[in-house]
mmCIF file of C-alpha atoms in Angstrom:
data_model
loop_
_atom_site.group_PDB
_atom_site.id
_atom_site.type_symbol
_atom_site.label_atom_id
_atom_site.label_comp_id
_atom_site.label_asym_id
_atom_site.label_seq_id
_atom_site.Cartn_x
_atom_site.Cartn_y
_atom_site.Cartn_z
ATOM 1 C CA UNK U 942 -172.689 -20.915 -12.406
ATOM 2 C CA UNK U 943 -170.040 -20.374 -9.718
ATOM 3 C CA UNK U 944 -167.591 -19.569 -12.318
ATOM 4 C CA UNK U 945 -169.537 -16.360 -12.641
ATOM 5 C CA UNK U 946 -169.720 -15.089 -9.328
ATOM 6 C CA UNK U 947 -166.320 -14.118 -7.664
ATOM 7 C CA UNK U 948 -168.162 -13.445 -3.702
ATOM 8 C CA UNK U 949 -171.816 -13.424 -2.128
ATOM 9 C CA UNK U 950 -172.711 -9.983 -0.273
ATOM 10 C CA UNK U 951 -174.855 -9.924 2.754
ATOM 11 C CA UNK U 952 -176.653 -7.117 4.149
ATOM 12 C CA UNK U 953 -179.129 -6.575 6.925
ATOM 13 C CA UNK U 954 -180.792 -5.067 9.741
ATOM 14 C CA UNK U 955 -179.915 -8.245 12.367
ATOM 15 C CA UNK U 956 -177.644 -6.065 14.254
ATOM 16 C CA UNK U 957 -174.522 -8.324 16.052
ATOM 17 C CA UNK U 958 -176.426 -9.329 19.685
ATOM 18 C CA UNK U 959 -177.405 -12.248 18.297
ATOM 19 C CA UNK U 960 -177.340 -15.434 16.555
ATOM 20 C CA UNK U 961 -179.273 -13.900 13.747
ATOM 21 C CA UNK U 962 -176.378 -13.149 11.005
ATOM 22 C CA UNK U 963 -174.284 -16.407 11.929
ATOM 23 C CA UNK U 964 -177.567 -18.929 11.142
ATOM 24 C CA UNK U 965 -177.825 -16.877 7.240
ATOM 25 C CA UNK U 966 -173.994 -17.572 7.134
ATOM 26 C CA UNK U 967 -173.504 -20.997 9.091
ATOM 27 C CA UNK U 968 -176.192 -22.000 6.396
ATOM 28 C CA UNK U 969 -174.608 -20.652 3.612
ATOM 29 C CA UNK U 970 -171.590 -22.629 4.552
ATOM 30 C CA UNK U 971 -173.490 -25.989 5.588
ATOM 31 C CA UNK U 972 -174.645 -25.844 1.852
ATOM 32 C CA UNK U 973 -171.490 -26.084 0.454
ATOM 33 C CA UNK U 974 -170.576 -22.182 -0.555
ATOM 34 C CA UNK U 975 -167.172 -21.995 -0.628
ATOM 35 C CA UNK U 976 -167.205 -18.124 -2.049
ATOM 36 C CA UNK U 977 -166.321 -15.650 0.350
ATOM 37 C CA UNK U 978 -169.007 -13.856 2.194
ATOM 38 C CA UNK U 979 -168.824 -10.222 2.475
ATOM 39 C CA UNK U 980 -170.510 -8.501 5.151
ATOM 40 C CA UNK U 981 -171.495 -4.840 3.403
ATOM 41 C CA UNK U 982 -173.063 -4.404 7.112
ATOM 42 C CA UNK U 983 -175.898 -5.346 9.746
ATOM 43 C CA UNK U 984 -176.707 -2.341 11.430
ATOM 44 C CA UNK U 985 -178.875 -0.652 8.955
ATOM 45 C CA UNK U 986 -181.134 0.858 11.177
ATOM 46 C CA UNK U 987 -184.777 -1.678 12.044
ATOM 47 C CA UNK U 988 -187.239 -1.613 8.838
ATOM 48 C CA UNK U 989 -185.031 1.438 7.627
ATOM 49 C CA UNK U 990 -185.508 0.491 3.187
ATOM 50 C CA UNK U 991 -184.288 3.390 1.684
ATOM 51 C CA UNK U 992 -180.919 3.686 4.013
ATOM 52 C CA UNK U 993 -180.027 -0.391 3.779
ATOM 53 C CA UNK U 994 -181.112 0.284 -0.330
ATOM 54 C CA UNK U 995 -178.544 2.951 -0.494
ATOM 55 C CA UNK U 996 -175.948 1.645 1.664
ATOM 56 C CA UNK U 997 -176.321 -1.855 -0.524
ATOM 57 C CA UNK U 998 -176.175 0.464 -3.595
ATOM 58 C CA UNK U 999 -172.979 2.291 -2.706
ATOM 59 C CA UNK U 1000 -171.103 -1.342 -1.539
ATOM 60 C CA UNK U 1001 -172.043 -3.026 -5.039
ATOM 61 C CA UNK U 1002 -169.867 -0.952 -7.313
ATOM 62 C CA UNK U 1003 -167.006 -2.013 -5.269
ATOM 63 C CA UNK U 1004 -167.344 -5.764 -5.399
ATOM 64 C CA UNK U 1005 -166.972 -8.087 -8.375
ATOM 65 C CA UNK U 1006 -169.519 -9.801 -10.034
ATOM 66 C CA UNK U 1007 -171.638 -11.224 -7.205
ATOM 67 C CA UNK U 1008 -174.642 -12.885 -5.399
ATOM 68 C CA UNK U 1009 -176.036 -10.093 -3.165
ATOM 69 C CA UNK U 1010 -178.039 -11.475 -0.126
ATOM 70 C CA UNK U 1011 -180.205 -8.398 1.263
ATOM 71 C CA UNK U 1012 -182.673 -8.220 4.108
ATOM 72 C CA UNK U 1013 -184.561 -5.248 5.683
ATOM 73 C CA UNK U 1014 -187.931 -5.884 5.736
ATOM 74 C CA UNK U 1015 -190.829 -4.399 7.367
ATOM 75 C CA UNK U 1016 -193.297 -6.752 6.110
ATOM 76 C CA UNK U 1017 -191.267 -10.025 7.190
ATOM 77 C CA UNK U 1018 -193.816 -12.864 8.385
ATOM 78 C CA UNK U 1019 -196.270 -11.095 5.673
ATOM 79 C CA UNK U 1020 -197.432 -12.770 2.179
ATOM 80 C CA UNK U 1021 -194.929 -10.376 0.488
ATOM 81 C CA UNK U 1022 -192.892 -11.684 -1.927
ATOM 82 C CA UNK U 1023 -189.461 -12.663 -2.297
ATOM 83 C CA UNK U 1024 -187.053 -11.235 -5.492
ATOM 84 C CA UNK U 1025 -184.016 -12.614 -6.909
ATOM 85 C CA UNK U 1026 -182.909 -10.009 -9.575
ATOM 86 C CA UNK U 1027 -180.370 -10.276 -12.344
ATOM 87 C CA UNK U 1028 -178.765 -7.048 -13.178
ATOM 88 C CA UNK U 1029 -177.163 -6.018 -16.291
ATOM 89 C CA UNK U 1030 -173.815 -6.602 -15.126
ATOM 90 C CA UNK U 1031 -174.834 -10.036 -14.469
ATOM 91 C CA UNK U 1032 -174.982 -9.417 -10.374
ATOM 92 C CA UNK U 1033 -178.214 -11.366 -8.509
ATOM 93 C CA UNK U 1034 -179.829 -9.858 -6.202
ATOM 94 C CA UNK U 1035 -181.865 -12.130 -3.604
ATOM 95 C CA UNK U 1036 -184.205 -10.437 -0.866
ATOM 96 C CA UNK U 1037 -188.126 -8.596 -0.054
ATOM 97 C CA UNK U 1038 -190.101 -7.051 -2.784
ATOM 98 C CA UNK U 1039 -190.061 -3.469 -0.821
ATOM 99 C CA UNK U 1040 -187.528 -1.751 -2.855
ATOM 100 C CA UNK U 1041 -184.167 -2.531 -1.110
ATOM 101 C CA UNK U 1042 -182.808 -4.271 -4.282
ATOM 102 C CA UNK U 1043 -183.877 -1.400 -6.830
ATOM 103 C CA UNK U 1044 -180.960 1.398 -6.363
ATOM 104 C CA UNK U 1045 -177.829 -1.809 -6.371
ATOM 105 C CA UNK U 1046 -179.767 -3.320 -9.071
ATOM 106 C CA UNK U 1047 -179.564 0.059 -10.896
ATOM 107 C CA UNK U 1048 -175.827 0.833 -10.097
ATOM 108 C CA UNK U 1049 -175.147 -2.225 -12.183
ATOM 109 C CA UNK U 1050 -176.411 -2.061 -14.770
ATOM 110 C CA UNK U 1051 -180.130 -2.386 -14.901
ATOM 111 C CA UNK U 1052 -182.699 -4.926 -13.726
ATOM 112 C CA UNK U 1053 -182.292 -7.206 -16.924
ATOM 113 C CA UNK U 1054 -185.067 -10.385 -15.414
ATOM 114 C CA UNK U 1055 -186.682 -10.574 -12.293
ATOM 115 C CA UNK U 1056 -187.969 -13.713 -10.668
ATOM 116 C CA UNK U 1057 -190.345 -14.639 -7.629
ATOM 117 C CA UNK U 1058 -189.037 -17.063 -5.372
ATOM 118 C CA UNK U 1059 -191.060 -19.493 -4.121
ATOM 119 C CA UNK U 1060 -191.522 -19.585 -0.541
ATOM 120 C CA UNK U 1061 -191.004 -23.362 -0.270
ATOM 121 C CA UNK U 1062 -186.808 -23.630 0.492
ATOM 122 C CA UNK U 1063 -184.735 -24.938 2.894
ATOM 123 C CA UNK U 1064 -183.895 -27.725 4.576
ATOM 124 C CA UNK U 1065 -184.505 -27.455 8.690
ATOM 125 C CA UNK U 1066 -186.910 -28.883 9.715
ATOM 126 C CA UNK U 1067 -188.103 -25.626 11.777
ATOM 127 C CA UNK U 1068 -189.326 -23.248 9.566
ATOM 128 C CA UNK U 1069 -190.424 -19.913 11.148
ATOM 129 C CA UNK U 1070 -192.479 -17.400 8.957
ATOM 130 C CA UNK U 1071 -190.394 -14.776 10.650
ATOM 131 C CA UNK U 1072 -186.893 -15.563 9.565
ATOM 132 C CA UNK U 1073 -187.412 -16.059 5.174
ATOM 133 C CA UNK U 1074 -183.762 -15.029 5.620
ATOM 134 C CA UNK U 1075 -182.945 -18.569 6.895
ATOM 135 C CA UNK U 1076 -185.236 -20.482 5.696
ATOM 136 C CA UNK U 1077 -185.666 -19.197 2.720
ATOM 137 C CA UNK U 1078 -183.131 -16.384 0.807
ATOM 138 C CA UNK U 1079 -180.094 -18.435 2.219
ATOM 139 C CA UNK U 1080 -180.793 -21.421 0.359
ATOM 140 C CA UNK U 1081 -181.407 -19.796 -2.496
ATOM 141 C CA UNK U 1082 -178.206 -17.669 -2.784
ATOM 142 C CA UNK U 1083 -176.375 -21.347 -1.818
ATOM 143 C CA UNK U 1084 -178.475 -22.696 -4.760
ATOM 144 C CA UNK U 1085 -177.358 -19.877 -6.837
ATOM 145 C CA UNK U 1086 -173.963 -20.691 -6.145
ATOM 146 C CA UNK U 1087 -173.925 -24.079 -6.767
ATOM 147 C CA UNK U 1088 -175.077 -23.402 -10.115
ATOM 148 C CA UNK U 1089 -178.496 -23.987 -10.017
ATOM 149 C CA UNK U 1090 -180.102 -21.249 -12.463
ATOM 150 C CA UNK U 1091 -182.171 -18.240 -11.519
ATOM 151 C CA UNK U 1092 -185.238 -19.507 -13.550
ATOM 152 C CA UNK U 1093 -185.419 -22.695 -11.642
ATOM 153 C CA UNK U 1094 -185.982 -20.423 -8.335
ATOM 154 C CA UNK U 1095 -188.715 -18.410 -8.997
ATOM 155 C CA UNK U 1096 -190.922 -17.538 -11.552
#
């Protein structure tokens, strides 16, 4: 699947004080993603949706064909779900069921499938219910890139 992707976007509300952004990437990289990671940006303002939806939204149409990591979620350590979204341009779109994915999703082409992702991932050995971005969306976009497919995910 690899072949099909040309970069992996990521996206967030982490700011840059901390470690936050470099774990989701130093993972990405431990799992063997050699496609270059785009930072769209990670100062969308705390639990702010609809601005990190639109600022995700206006990035996409810019990039190739792409994994799209995204993460601004009010309802993180909550039993909310996970998405990974294919578009109809053939762009995925990994990150919280609270709307952030819709307007990208939209921009290219449609939601064409959508998928839950199961909430068992990763491979540390600490898993906090407070960082799915780590423990859980990371591996999946690395997943992704390695080629395993979108069905075998979620549901």
């Amino acid at each position: 699947m690899t072949g099909e992707f040309r970069c992996v976007t990521f996206l967030s509300d982490f700011g840059l004080a901390d470690e936050t952004v470099a774990c989701c990437k130093g993972l990405l990289l431990r799992r063997g993603v050699t496609l270059p990671v785009i930072d769209i940006s990670h100062e969308v303002p705390p639990f702010d949706v609809i601005s990190g939806g639109w600022m995700l939204a206006g990035a996409v149409l810019y990039m190739p064909s792409g994994i799209h990591l995204a993460i601004v979620d009010p309802g993180v350590g909550t039993q909310r779900r996970i998405l990974l979204l294919r578009s109809g341009r053939g762009d995925l779109f990994v990150g919280p069921d609270n709307g952030l994915l819709i307007p990208a999703a939209e921009r290219t082409g449609g939601i064409s499938r959508c998928w839950s992702i199961e909430r068992v991932q990763g491979e540390m050995e600490h898993v906090f219910p407070t960082f799915d971005a780590r423990d859980i969306m990371a591996p999946v976009v690395a997943d992704l890139v390695g080629g395993k497919p979108p069905e075998e995910c979620g549901e």
